[in-house]
XYZ file of C-alpha atoms in Angstrom:
782
model
C -12.169 11.619 -21.903
C -10.493 10.235 -18.788
C -11.762 7.723 -16.222
C -10.609 6.817 -12.702
C -11.059 3.411 -11.141
C -10.362 2.007 -7.697
C -9.063 -1.569 -7.726
C -9.043 -3.825 -4.651
C -6.571 -6.711 -5.045
C -6.509 -9.586 -2.540
C -4.072 -12.453 -2.164
C -0.317 -12.624 -1.604
C 0.377 -9.044 -2.680
C 2.526 -7.607 0.106
C 6.248 -8.183 0.494
C 6.484 -9.791 -2.950
C 7.227 -6.791 -5.176
C 3.603 -6.163 -6.099
C 3.584 -2.399 -5.483
C 6.690 -1.672 -7.605
C 5.250 -3.969 -10.246
C 2.019 -1.952 -10.314
C 4.051 1.264 -10.254
C 5.948 0.197 -13.394
C 2.782 -1.077 -15.066
C 1.054 2.281 -14.516
C 3.979 4.574 -15.351
C 4.753 2.665 -18.559
C 1.188 3.521 -19.646
C 1.442 7.123 -18.380
C -1.440 6.542 -15.981
C -1.934 8.690 -12.894
C -2.999 7.415 -9.491
C -1.672 5.611 -6.453
C -1.234 2.273 -4.692
C -1.259 1.455 -0.977
C -1.205 -1.608 1.271
C -4.414 -2.073 3.207
C -5.817 -4.480 5.750
C -7.142 -6.760 2.995
C -4.486 -6.534 0.288
C -3.693 -3.511 -1.852
C -5.844 -0.705 -3.204
C -4.915 0.859 -6.543
C -6.385 3.961 -8.132
C -5.610 4.616 -11.799
C -6.686 7.522 -13.984
C -6.313 7.877 -17.740
C -7.905 7.094 -21.092
C -10.510 4.287 -20.812
C -8.723 1.975 -23.252
C -5.397 2.415 -21.430
C -6.993 1.738 -18.051
C -8.644 -1.375 -19.537
C -5.266 -2.566 -20.785
C -3.778 -1.982 -17.335
C -6.542 -4.080 -15.752
C -6.078 -6.905 -18.252
C -2.329 -7.006 -17.636
C -2.550 -6.725 -13.855
C -3.052 -10.431 -12.933
C -1.219 -11.836 -15.959
C 2.222 -10.300 -15.405
C 2.319 -10.303 -11.599
C 5.621 -11.043 -9.795
C 6.520 -14.728 -9.263
C 5.680 -14.757 -5.545
C 2.384 -12.903 -5.926
C -0.883 -14.826 -5.762
C -3.852 -12.759 -6.903
C -7.054 -14.301 -5.582
C -9.557 -11.515 -6.097
C -9.725 -8.256 -8.106
C -12.654 -5.877 -7.708
C -13.084 -2.613 -9.585
C -15.352 0.367 -9.034
C -15.651 3.683 -10.906
C -14.758 6.788 -8.863
C -14.497 10.530 -9.512
C -11.522 11.837 -11.481
C -8.984 13.996 -9.604
C -6.995 15.303 -12.557
C -3.617 14.353 -11.031
C -0.788 13.602 -13.447
C 1.572 11.220 -11.583
C 1.429 7.724 -10.110
C 2.817 7.226 -6.591
C 3.247 4.573 -3.894
C 1.596 5.664 -0.660
C 2.896 4.741 2.821
C 1.350 1.586 4.274
C -1.722 1.815 6.444
C -0.528 1.017 10.020
C -3.302 -1.580 10.278
C -2.242 -3.287 7.028
C -1.834 -7.031 6.623
C -4.625 -8.034 8.967
C -6.168 -10.158 6.223
C -3.333 -10.297 3.712
C -1.450 -13.457 2.888
C 2.208 -14.013 3.764
C 4.432 -15.465 1.074
C 6.100 -18.828 1.661
C 9.852 -19.356 1.549
C 10.921 -19.429 -2.112
C 14.014 -20.636 -3.974
C 16.709 -18.202 -5.091
C 15.630 -16.558 -8.363
C 17.665 -16.449 -11.582
C 18.470 -12.727 -11.191
C 20.000 -13.308 -7.760
C 21.898 -16.360 -9.015
C 23.479 -14.270 -11.775
C 24.620 -11.758 -9.169
C 25.783 -14.518 -6.815
C 28.304 -15.787 -9.350
C 29.253 -12.434 -10.921
C 32.741 -11.438 -9.634
C 31.925 -7.813 -10.386
C 28.758 -7.752 -8.238
C 28.886 -6.469 -4.675
C 27.023 -9.616 -3.530
C 29.428 -12.024 -5.250
C 29.259 -15.324 -3.316
C 27.102 -13.733 -0.584
C 25.272 -16.727 0.970
C 22.091 -14.775 1.817
C 21.376 -12.949 -1.421
C 17.648 -12.388 -2.064
C 15.138 -9.947 -3.522
C 11.385 -9.416 -3.618
C 11.101 -12.415 -5.955
C 12.857 -14.963 -3.765
C 14.273 -15.906 -0.399
C 12.995 -16.427 3.148
C 9.527 -15.271 4.164
C 7.361 -17.548 6.335
C 10.244 -19.011 8.356
C 11.551 -15.573 9.453
C 8.209 -13.854 10.265
C 7.316 -13.273 13.917
C 4.175 -11.198 13.414
C 2.300 -8.837 11.136
C 2.431 -6.504 9.355
C 5.218 -8.149 7.380
C 7.913 -5.514 7.914
C 11.583 -5.951 8.817
C 11.054 -5.278 12.568
C 8.643 -8.252 12.591
C 11.222 -10.653 11.135
C 14.476 -12.242 12.243
C 16.240 -9.607 10.077
C 15.380 -6.950 12.655
C 18.879 -7.222 14.149
C 20.595 -6.431 10.843
C 20.309 -2.688 10.020
C 20.698 -2.106 6.294
C 23.813 -0.399 4.990
C 23.332 2.729 2.774
C 23.527 0.708 -0.459
C 20.936 -1.854 0.662
C 18.685 0.873 2.067
C 18.791 2.735 -1.263
C 17.621 -0.415 -3.061
C 14.943 -0.980 -0.429
C 13.505 2.504 -0.902
C 13.614 2.601 -4.712
C 10.291 1.531 -6.290
C 12.079 0.765 -9.557
C 14.492 -1.653 -7.880
C 13.611 -5.326 -7.540
C 14.629 -5.117 -3.866
C 12.056 -2.428 -3.098
C 10.671 -3.329 0.344
C 12.391 -6.748 0.272
C 12.414 -7.274 4.041
C 15.349 -9.782 4.115
C 17.519 -7.499 1.917
C 21.184 -7.591 2.973
C 24.760 -7.883 1.748
C 28.263 -8.750 2.971
C 28.459 -5.461 4.923
C 25.175 -5.526 6.815
C 23.655 -9.004 6.699
C 23.946 -12.479 8.204
C 27.203 -14.427 7.983
C 28.323 -18.072 7.978
C 30.573 -19.841 10.443
C 32.016 -23.361 10.543
C 31.994 -25.223 13.866
C 32.875 -28.612 15.286
C 30.357 -31.040 16.781
C 30.476 -29.190 20.131
C 29.626 -25.876 18.497
C 33.145 -24.450 18.807
C 33.899 -22.067 15.956
C 36.850 -22.901 13.725
C 38.923 -20.091 12.300
C 38.517 -20.815 8.591
C 38.736 -18.318 5.761
C 35.867 -19.810 3.755
C 33.165 -21.814 5.607
C 31.695 -23.057 2.318
C 35.044 -24.418 1.096
C 35.654 -26.039 4.488
C 32.220 -27.697 4.380
C 32.905 -29.042 0.906
C 36.260 -30.487 2.021
C 34.614 -32.281 4.951
C 31.822 -33.675 2.747
C 34.333 -34.958 0.214
C 36.183 -36.658 3.088
C 33.020 -38.593 3.954
C 32.012 -36.589 7.044
C 28.503 -35.642 8.157
C 27.828 -31.883 8.168
C 24.718 -30.314 9.676
C 23.857 -27.384 7.398
C 21.533 -24.613 8.585
C 19.091 -23.719 5.828
C 15.743 -21.924 5.416
C 13.374 -23.892 7.637
C 15.880 -25.843 9.705
C 19.000 -27.970 9.574
C 19.856 -30.681 7.056
C 22.294 -33.506 7.577
C 24.463 -33.554 4.463
C 26.713 -36.363 3.229
C 28.126 -37.368 -0.147
C 25.326 -39.454 -1.699
C 27.832 -41.561 -3.647
C 29.724 -42.565 -0.490
C 28.067 -45.691 0.926
C 30.159 -45.558 4.101
C 29.116 -41.991 4.852
C 25.460 -42.860 4.227
C 25.742 -45.878 6.553
C 27.242 -43.758 9.329
C 24.403 -41.257 8.960
C 21.820 -44.045 9.120
C 23.373 -45.507 12.245
C 23.680 -42.197 14.080
C 20.276 -40.844 13.011
C 18.623 -44.228 13.767
C 17.050 -44.340 10.344
C 17.682 -47.906 9.263
C 16.165 -48.193 5.787
C 13.824 -45.264 5.129
C 14.958 -43.505 1.919
C 16.983 -40.308 2.143
C 16.241 -37.244 -0.003
C 19.036 -36.285 -2.389
C 19.922 -32.800 -3.650
C 21.661 -32.495 -7.030
C 23.008 -29.337 -8.684
C 21.001 -29.278 -11.932
C 18.586 -31.042 -14.264
C 21.410 -32.672 -16.187
C 22.465 -34.491 -13.023
C 18.844 -35.365 -12.253
C 18.630 -37.246 -15.557
C 21.615 -39.408 -14.544
C 20.051 -40.615 -11.298
C 16.314 -40.747 -12.029
C 13.849 -41.061 -14.880
C 12.577 -37.542 -15.461
C 9.984 -36.374 -17.974
C 8.696 -32.911 -18.832
C 6.170 -32.915 -15.980
C 8.770 -33.934 -13.392
C 11.180 -31.284 -14.688
C 8.489 -28.663 -14.217
C 7.918 -29.808 -10.612
C 11.628 -29.807 -9.812
C 12.039 -26.252 -11.149
C 9.033 -24.718 -9.409
C 9.870 -21.795 -7.100
C 8.998 -24.018 -4.116
C 11.779 -26.492 -5.086
C 10.027 -29.527 -3.604
C 11.439 -33.012 -3.266
C 10.049 -34.954 -6.244
C 9.749 -38.742 -6.290
C 11.412 -40.143 -9.424
C 11.911 -43.711 -10.606
C 15.524 -44.654 -9.933
C 17.868 -45.145 -12.892
C 19.310 -48.627 -13.314
C 22.221 -48.567 -12.806
C 22.263 -45.529 -10.532
C 25.473 -43.662 -9.606
C 24.255 -43.058 -6.053
C 25.059 -45.402 -3.187
C 22.536 -48.257 -2.969
C 21.846 -47.509 0.688
C 20.437 -44.063 -0.115
C 17.060 -45.674 -0.922
C 17.299 -49.424 -0.230
C 14.530 -51.749 -1.474
C 12.831 -48.795 -3.181
C 12.466 -47.963 -6.858
C 11.918 -44.270 -6.128
C 14.384 -41.539 -5.257
C 13.374 -38.269 -3.612
C 15.286 -35.669 -5.652
C 15.395 -31.893 -5.308
C 17.386 -28.965 -6.636
C 19.275 -26.288 -4.639
C 16.971 -23.594 -3.276
C 19.204 -21.362 -1.160
C 22.418 -19.513 -2.069
C 24.266 -21.768 0.397
C 23.186 -24.855 -1.573
C 24.288 -23.326 -4.871
C 27.652 -22.351 -3.409
C 28.235 -25.852 -2.008
C 27.835 -27.406 -5.447
C 29.623 -24.626 -7.331
C 32.692 -24.891 -5.106
C 32.982 -28.701 -5.322
C 32.984 -31.698 -7.610
C 30.162 -33.258 -5.590
C 27.322 -34.386 -7.824
C 24.776 -35.421 -5.212
C 24.273 -34.783 -1.506
C 21.991 -36.595 0.869
C 20.040 -33.709 2.409
C 17.839 -35.143 5.119
C 16.063 -33.405 7.984
C 18.328 -32.379 10.846
C 16.754 -34.440 13.592
C 16.841 -37.763 15.332
C 14.178 -40.008 13.802
C 10.630 -39.047 14.870
C 11.738 -35.699 16.353
C 11.076 -32.276 14.762
C 13.744 -30.613 12.653
C 16.234 -28.454 14.617
C 16.317 -24.706 13.886
C 18.459 -22.907 16.484
C 22.262 -23.070 16.660
C 22.375 -23.977 20.356
C 19.476 -26.377 19.918
C 21.282 -28.026 17.016
C 24.458 -28.590 19.050
C 22.443 -30.108 21.892
C 20.258 -32.347 19.711
C 22.466 -33.069 16.690
C 25.997 -32.954 18.119
C 26.176 -36.741 18.478
C 25.178 -37.204 14.824
C 27.031 -34.448 12.952
C 30.799 -34.236 12.689
C 30.622 -30.546 11.810
C 28.147 -27.653 11.642
C 27.715 -24.955 9.004
C 25.943 -22.255 11.011
C 24.615 -18.813 10.204
C 23.372 -16.062 12.495
C 19.967 -15.377 10.919
C 17.406 -16.838 13.279
C 14.829 -19.319 11.953
C 11.576 -18.494 13.703
C 9.542 -21.502 12.619
C 10.522 -25.027 11.610
C 9.597 -26.012 8.086
C 10.570 -29.331 6.488
C 10.935 -29.816 2.747
C 7.785 -30.551 0.748
C 7.424 -33.822 -1.185
C 5.493 -34.260 -4.461
C 4.823 -37.223 -6.730
C 3.592 -36.950 -10.319
C 1.533 -39.990 -11.228
C -1.591 -40.745 -13.210
C -1.505 -37.301 -14.813
C -1.827 -35.649 -11.406
C 0.587 -33.994 -9.003
C 0.062 -35.483 -5.557
C 1.203 -33.844 -2.324
C 2.975 -36.363 -0.110
C 4.156 -33.727 2.372
C 2.967 -30.107 2.147
C 5.426 -27.824 3.900
C 8.220 -25.441 2.778
C 7.270 -23.401 -0.283
C 3.546 -24.135 0.013
C 2.833 -22.932 3.550
C 1.194 -20.556 4.419
C -0.557 -20.264 1.019
C -4.177 -21.228 1.755
C -6.466 -23.722 0.130
C -9.350 -21.644 -1.211
C -12.794 -22.912 -0.293
C -16.128 -22.621 -2.037
C -17.809 -20.613 0.714
C -17.019 -18.566 3.789
C -16.640 -20.049 7.264
C -16.254 -18.663 10.778
C -12.775 -18.781 12.363
C -12.096 -22.460 13.047
C -9.042 -24.379 14.202
C -8.513 -28.094 13.502
C -5.684 -29.892 15.279
C -5.227 -32.932 13.008
C -4.297 -36.451 14.017
C -1.398 -38.194 15.705
C 0.774 -39.102 12.700
C 1.993 -36.683 10.023
C 0.236 -33.996 11.999
C -0.747 -30.644 10.539
C -3.160 -28.067 11.907
C -5.604 -25.965 9.914
C -7.137 -22.526 10.442
C -10.208 -21.343 8.526
C -10.721 -17.646 7.805
C -13.578 -16.827 5.466
C -12.944 -18.741 2.229
C -9.330 -19.493 3.139
C -8.042 -22.678 4.788
C -4.500 -22.296 6.134
C -2.770 -25.613 6.721
C 0.386 -25.544 8.778
C 3.663 -26.979 7.657
C 4.334 -30.672 8.315
C 4.611 -31.076 12.091
C 5.180 -34.835 12.198
C 4.275 -37.615 14.585
C 3.148 -36.412 18.010
C 4.872 -39.252 19.835
C 7.423 -37.342 21.920
C 7.639 -34.135 23.907
C 9.671 -32.278 21.255
C 7.047 -32.915 18.568
C 4.255 -31.922 20.955
C 6.045 -28.626 21.681
C 6.366 -28.020 17.942
C 2.629 -28.658 17.565
C 1.915 -25.957 20.135
C 4.417 -23.588 18.473
C 2.746 -24.104 15.095
C -0.736 -23.400 16.461
C 0.401 -20.237 18.236
C 2.468 -18.959 15.301
C -0.245 -19.538 12.703
C -2.867 -17.789 14.838
C -0.509 -14.862 15.424
C 0.636 -14.200 11.855
C -2.910 -14.612 10.507
C -4.567 -12.804 13.445
C -7.202 -15.504 13.747
C -8.887 -16.251 17.052
C -10.950 -19.378 16.411
C -14.345 -19.827 17.991
C -14.460 -23.520 17.081
C -11.786 -26.201 17.555
C -12.030 -29.579 15.785
C -10.223 -32.735 16.871
C -9.962 -36.451 16.113
C -12.178 -38.841 18.085
C -9.265 -40.961 19.322
C -9.182 -40.194 23.067
C -5.437 -40.821 23.446
C -4.125 -38.595 20.655
C -2.014 -35.738 22.050
C -3.769 -33.213 19.795
C -7.176 -34.462 20.946
C -6.211 -34.161 24.595
C -4.917 -30.632 23.956
C -8.161 -29.586 22.277
C -10.428 -31.105 24.907
C -8.639 -29.218 27.667
C -9.576 -25.862 26.121
C -12.165 -23.818 27.953
C -14.449 -21.056 26.758
C -14.442 -22.328 23.182
C -16.599 -24.781 21.268
C -14.873 -28.117 20.544
C -16.099 -30.601 17.928
C -14.954 -34.204 17.539
C -14.689 -35.431 13.938
C -14.323 -39.091 12.965
C -10.979 -39.756 11.279
C -12.224 -41.176 7.972
C -15.046 -38.665 7.697
C -12.312 -36.000 7.924
C -10.409 -37.704 5.087
C -13.432 -37.634 2.792
C -14.390 -34.082 3.788
C -10.828 -32.929 3.053
C -11.106 -34.262 -0.488
C -14.524 -32.663 -0.893
C -13.313 -29.292 0.382
C -10.292 -28.938 -1.896
C -12.452 -29.946 -4.870
C -15.327 -27.566 -3.929
C -17.896 -30.372 -3.741
C -21.311 -30.088 -2.119
C -23.917 -32.663 -1.159
C -23.298 -36.346 -0.500
C -20.548 -38.420 -2.040
C -19.325 -41.997 -2.001
C -16.093 -41.689 -0.052
C -13.339 -44.304 -0.031
C -11.119 -43.692 3.021
C -8.305 -46.231 3.104
C -5.426 -46.014 5.579
C -3.686 -47.724 8.463
C -5.434 -46.502 11.589
C -8.424 -44.424 12.556
C -10.675 -44.520 15.615
C -14.126 -45.795 14.641
C -17.452 -44.817 16.109
C -17.764 -48.385 17.437
C -14.468 -48.047 19.312
C -12.628 -50.323 16.902
C -9.690 -49.546 14.612
C -11.009 -48.555 11.193
C -9.020 -48.162 8.013
C -10.780 -49.814 5.068
C -13.893 -47.650 4.882
C -16.490 -46.677 2.299
C -18.695 -43.849 3.527
C -21.766 -42.035 2.253
C -20.812 -38.598 3.440
C -21.459 -34.902 3.327
C -19.881 -32.230 5.503
C -22.321 -32.650 8.366
C -22.285 -36.399 8.821
C -21.628 -39.792 7.280
C -22.988 -43.303 7.029
C -20.651 -46.290 6.992
C -21.653 -48.158 3.833
C -18.886 -50.755 3.509
C -15.653 -51.809 5.164
C -13.031 -54.517 5.246
C -14.208 -57.316 7.528
C -12.674 -57.119 10.975
C -9.667 -59.247 11.870
C -7.576 -59.286 15.025
C -4.500 -57.095 15.488
C -2.354 -59.496 17.584
C -0.065 -57.534 19.858
C -1.678 -54.184 19.112
C 1.037 -51.749 18.000
C 3.483 -54.664 17.690
C 1.473 -55.880 14.680
C 2.245 -52.596 12.896
C 5.985 -53.081 13.431
C 5.839 -56.813 12.633
C 3.587 -57.474 9.604
C 3.945 -61.249 9.968
C 1.437 -60.949 12.821
C -1.195 -59.623 10.395
C -0.416 -62.440 7.970
C -1.077 -64.946 10.792
C -4.308 -63.107 11.684
C -5.643 -63.276 8.122
C -4.533 -66.919 7.721
C -6.361 -67.751 10.947
C -9.504 -66.099 9.622
C -9.140 -67.945 6.279
C -8.013 -71.442 7.359
C -8.976 -71.726 11.019
C -6.974 -74.158 13.185
C -5.419 -75.800 10.096
C -3.293 -72.784 9.251
C -0.147 -74.230 10.850
C -0.314 -77.190 8.464
C 0.213 -74.894 5.483
C 3.649 -75.601 3.909
C 4.362 -71.927 3.257
C 7.643 -69.997 3.717
C 6.212 -67.792 6.494
C 6.058 -70.662 8.972
C 9.610 -71.711 8.196
C 10.923 -68.220 8.926
C 8.989 -67.239 12.054
C 9.687 -69.382 15.149
C 6.643 -71.522 15.853
C 6.561 -70.376 19.476
C 6.011 -66.775 18.346
C 3.233 -67.830 15.973
C 1.533 -69.867 18.707
C 1.752 -66.917 21.104
C 0.064 -64.663 18.535
C -2.669 -67.264 17.992
C -3.276 -67.606 21.730
C -3.541 -63.815 22.084
C -6.243 -63.762 19.417
C -8.104 -66.755 20.854
C -8.124 -65.217 24.331
C -8.722 -61.678 22.989
C -5.674 -60.373 24.838
C -4.159 -57.210 23.337
C -5.751 -58.128 20.014
C -8.192 -55.370 19.065
C -10.293 -55.763 15.937
C -9.360 -53.757 12.871
C -10.695 -53.116 9.371
C -7.411 -51.465 8.339
C -6.467 -51.487 4.671
C -2.873 -50.653 5.591
C -2.669 -53.808 7.703
C -4.097 -55.823 4.797
C -1.174 -54.675 2.630
C 1.180 -55.608 5.485
C -0.287 -59.103 5.695
C 0.138 -59.784 1.980
C 3.706 -58.434 2.013
C 4.655 -60.684 4.932
C 2.944 -63.743 3.473
C 4.937 -63.533 0.234
C 8.192 -63.026 2.139
C 8.764 -59.370 1.288
C 8.826 -57.863 4.751
C 8.226 -59.637 8.078
C 9.291 -56.593 10.118
C 9.362 -52.920 9.138
C 11.800 -50.150 9.932
C 9.536 -47.249 8.994
C 5.847 -46.572 8.506
C 4.238 -48.258 5.464
C 7.508 -49.946 4.426
C 5.814 -53.294 3.759
C 3.069 -51.694 1.652
C 5.596 -49.623 -0.309
C 7.738 -52.655 -1.124
C 4.627 -54.635 -2.068
C 3.745 -51.987 -4.649
C 7.353 -51.840 -5.885
C 7.591 -55.543 -6.646
C 4.531 -55.804 -8.923
C 4.933 -57.766 -12.158
C 2.677 -56.047 -14.678
C 2.773 -59.142 -16.891
C 0.319 -60.658 -14.397
C -2.197 -57.828 -14.840
C -5.753 -58.783 -15.709
C -5.947 -61.746 -13.331
C -7.394 -60.176 -10.163
C -7.629 -62.152 -6.961
C -11.156 -62.728 -5.614
C -12.600 -60.981 -2.572
C -15.981 -61.701 -1.047
C -18.762 -59.196 -0.379
C -21.089 -59.999 2.500
C -24.178 -58.024 3.493
C -25.067 -57.219 7.094
C -28.257 -55.250 6.631
C -27.336 -52.252 4.505
C -23.646 -52.624 5.399
C -21.281 -54.356 2.974
C -18.310 -56.224 4.411
C -15.280 -57.036 2.251
C -14.310 -60.638 2.947
C -10.572 -61.235 2.531
C -10.695 -65.004 3.046
C -10.995 -65.844 -0.678
C -7.989 -63.582 -1.287
C -5.718 -65.365 1.175
C -6.796 -68.812 0.062
C -5.916 -67.859 -3.524
C -2.552 -66.386 -2.487
C -1.639 -69.589 -0.608
C -2.561 -71.657 -3.673
C -0.293 -69.474 -5.801
C 2.544 -69.727 -3.280
C 2.293 -73.510 -3.344
C 2.455 -73.582 -7.148
C 5.564 -71.378 -7.077
C 4.133 -68.005 -8.134
C 6.501 -65.062 -7.777
C 6.048 -62.171 -5.372
C 5.589 -59.875 -8.398
C 2.707 -61.935 -9.788
C 0.964 -62.111 -6.420
C 1.389 -58.398 -5.773
C -0.084 -57.441 -9.155
C -3.050 -59.783 -8.763
C -3.680 -58.435 -5.253
C -3.707 -54.819 -6.432
C -5.996 -55.682 -9.349
C -8.344 -57.629 -7.091
C -8.646 -54.787 -4.602
C -9.378 -52.292 -7.395
C -12.054 -54.571 -8.852
C -13.689 -55.077 -5.445
C -13.785 -51.383 -4.586
C -15.224 -50.572 -8.013
C -17.939 -53.196 -7.467
C -18.855 -51.539 -4.158
C -19.136 -48.171 -5.900
C -21.523 -49.679 -8.444
C -23.693 -51.220 -5.726
C -23.857 -47.957 -3.797
C -24.722 -46.006 -6.950
C -27.625 -48.372 -7.566
C -28.822 -47.942 -3.979
C -28.396 -44.176 -3.627
C -28.128 -42.710 -7.164
C -24.872 -41.053 -6.043
C -22.325 -40.805 -8.826
C -19.565 -38.725 -7.205
C -16.647 -40.576 -5.607
C -13.864 -39.213 -3.373
C -10.622 -41.127 -2.795
C -8.693 -40.266 0.369
C -6.439 -41.778 3.002
C -2.771 -42.699 3.112
C -3.258 -45.955 1.188
C -4.043 -43.862 -1.898
C -0.428 -42.733 -1.946
C -0.013 -46.129 -3.587
C 0.011 -45.014 -7.236
C -1.100 -48.395 -8.604
C -4.183 -48.461 -6.394
C -5.056 -44.771 -6.821
C -4.587 -44.683 -10.587
C -6.192 -48.070 -11.129
C -9.334 -47.307 -9.128
C -9.691 -43.800 -10.559
C -9.393 -45.126 -14.130
C -11.837 -47.984 -13.481
C -14.470 -45.751 -11.904
C -14.167 -43.092 -14.610
C -14.593 -45.759 -17.297
C -17.890 -46.666 -15.619
C -19.158 -43.073 -15.632
C -18.341 -41.997 -12.087
C -17.081 -38.518 -11.312
C -13.916 -39.204 -9.353
C -12.094 -36.719 -7.117
C -8.891 -37.072 -5.152
C -6.162 -34.850 -3.729
C -3.659 -32.517 -5.320
C -3.485 -29.515 -2.943
C -3.151 -31.404 0.346
C -1.869 -34.896 1.125
C -4.236 -37.838 0.823
C -2.771 -39.145 4.082
C -3.069 -37.783 7.586
C -1.259 -34.580 6.606
C -4.551 -33.495 4.997
C -7.157 -34.466 7.582
C -6.979 -31.175 9.493
C -8.653 -29.526 6.482
C -11.483 -32.054 6.644
C -11.844 -31.666 10.400
C -12.103 -27.899 10.061
C -14.806 -27.829 7.376
C -16.870 -30.527 9.137
C -16.750 -28.646 12.445
C -17.578 -25.334 10.757
C -20.530 -26.863 8.895
C -21.870 -28.384 12.083
C -21.604 -25.049 13.854
C -23.327 -23.401 10.905
C -26.185 -25.881 10.940
C -26.994 -24.677 14.452
C -26.108 -21.004 14.007
C -26.805 -19.749 10.513
C -25.702 -16.191 11.281
C -22.574 -16.488 9.162
C -24.484 -17.786 6.114
C -24.787 -14.744 3.946
C -24.526 -13.770 0.330
C -21.233 -11.888 0.301
C -21.609 -10.927 -3.337
C -24.988 -9.298 -2.746
C -23.391 -7.021 -0.152
C -20.763 -5.732 -2.608
C -21.935 -3.674 -5.613
C -18.459 -3.502 -7.203
C -17.840 -4.846 -10.682
C -16.080 -8.213 -10.494
C -13.387 -8.182 -13.167
C -11.283 -11.184 -12.231
C -11.485 -14.023 -9.729
C -9.322 -17.105 -9.477
C -9.160 -20.014 -7.055
C -5.845 -21.882 -6.946
């Protein structure tokens, strides 16, 4: 007896070798049938003995190609045809309308073997790839994902490459970037003005310049990197000076895991992260001593390490004795990464000594992703190359919705059904180049996903560029979402939570519903709305934005709140290091309420403590003071938390920091170290937040807690609070798929706006499963 079944497979199943995989799976079992791309994925029909068909179905999701992501498999019985062969049908011209595009992926082991095989026709070819690896998202201009819709359209395949492309048994079957020395992109080496040098081997020339201590701008997958020898302190200093990046750590690329173990402390979990196909930057604790130059990551115990992910990277290390390269984004600080050759010469020519160009166009900028493994959880610090455009899968379906994110670490998000597509890291929308990139990202994401949103969500801050952009739209519904509500909703969405939660949203800046600067918030929230249940008591922000750049101002503000007019009598180091005239000016600004808005920011609280204990009076990059405060902790002082106060204003709890600062001053006067004070501060904040959770549970019976906001990128705080709350029986959720910081709020904005639209128009609330009689064999949400 024979059976025939039709199988609908959704997910990333086009352009990743899925059809030849299915072809081999079926022919190995002597099954008849067919496979074709469709508008929603692929459709397979298989015919054969029932037990063989069952085995095929069981194997289908388990042995899929590395780049495939199977999100849904549905099976239905159909009539037998009696055919005897299995074939791959031509694509439906309307295919890919709802399929997922693969992200850019690191060079696979098969291609690496060919790259370094002198007998292979692609020996040392810098653009080797196959269906299991290589560029995808950054070279796509539209859908369907076919070569004419990519930046490979100008490179006609030679007969050998075309034969591979058309052979379903070849791993390059329908690999759209397929190419070789004869028909594909090529490298060229140029000076800082973009003039091509006549060199026999651009890779060897690049290596020679790096070994000489020069700065080379290297064109990669999603943009340019500035590369220098990471062991050469002089070269690193020159890069810092030219790039205007004074102390912020640089990412470092090393050739292999053996080298990783010489520069950072790496365990099994970190090794797994480093070797993932996405090849993210992974934060590792720095070895002591470390062979890298100290100025690669000054005043920081972490190094951002990653492994080569393009053939060019592998060739650079293979052809040299270099053991580590700074590989930092090819931009001037705060600008987007450069992608075009002419653009790079114009924007980077004053920084780079040389350029390693290629002639394959990058169609969309995409920075490297950054991960941190801590507390048994992988946390996304920056979600970009390798992860975008893979969606976050949601619990329910939503109408097409666009969210435009915030001002810093901007991302945008598009909802389509149960899929939330976050853009790559766009950055800080503080200059015209970044704003243009924001617009490019919105347009590109809508085009390749064919989503026309009917709802646009934005942050409430009236001066954010993204907010202004959204509010200028006409003929579309726009929804403002409070910043910290978006943080909590983002955490809820990626964890598939429903109902109300206790949400801790801790960060540096967010526009509050009272017009003040929030940042130390505890909310009772669902997707529709929120209630502010607790917050850090307001203090002045003397000088406005200047207080973010100069944390000593926040220390003065908190000392003023704690000691009143007697603060200047305190014999503490801060007042010996800051000219008294500057302190008096800050005090007068606060007294007169001139450029001194009120804030409940948790980020500014960390700044104040760091400045008070003489760690950082001024910062050179965002969150530097808070990062160094975490780094200096002395765990021997654990278990002695500093006190905070809790004051009630009706149902609202206010966290009083005056007891904290009085205790810190006492410790400073008795000679306590910065490490002791830092540890006691972290412990005290954890204890206070846990106490608030207990109070709110007693008041509301809520037992589910969400932790979100950039402050939770502090591993001590995040791990400590999560452990404390779990020990007291709370169900605690935080982030792993999107960043806890502002890079994740676009997800929260989108689901809040979509829920609010749905509460008024319930037409899209429907039971999808009830409309589909097929047998559900397999479903997975990643």
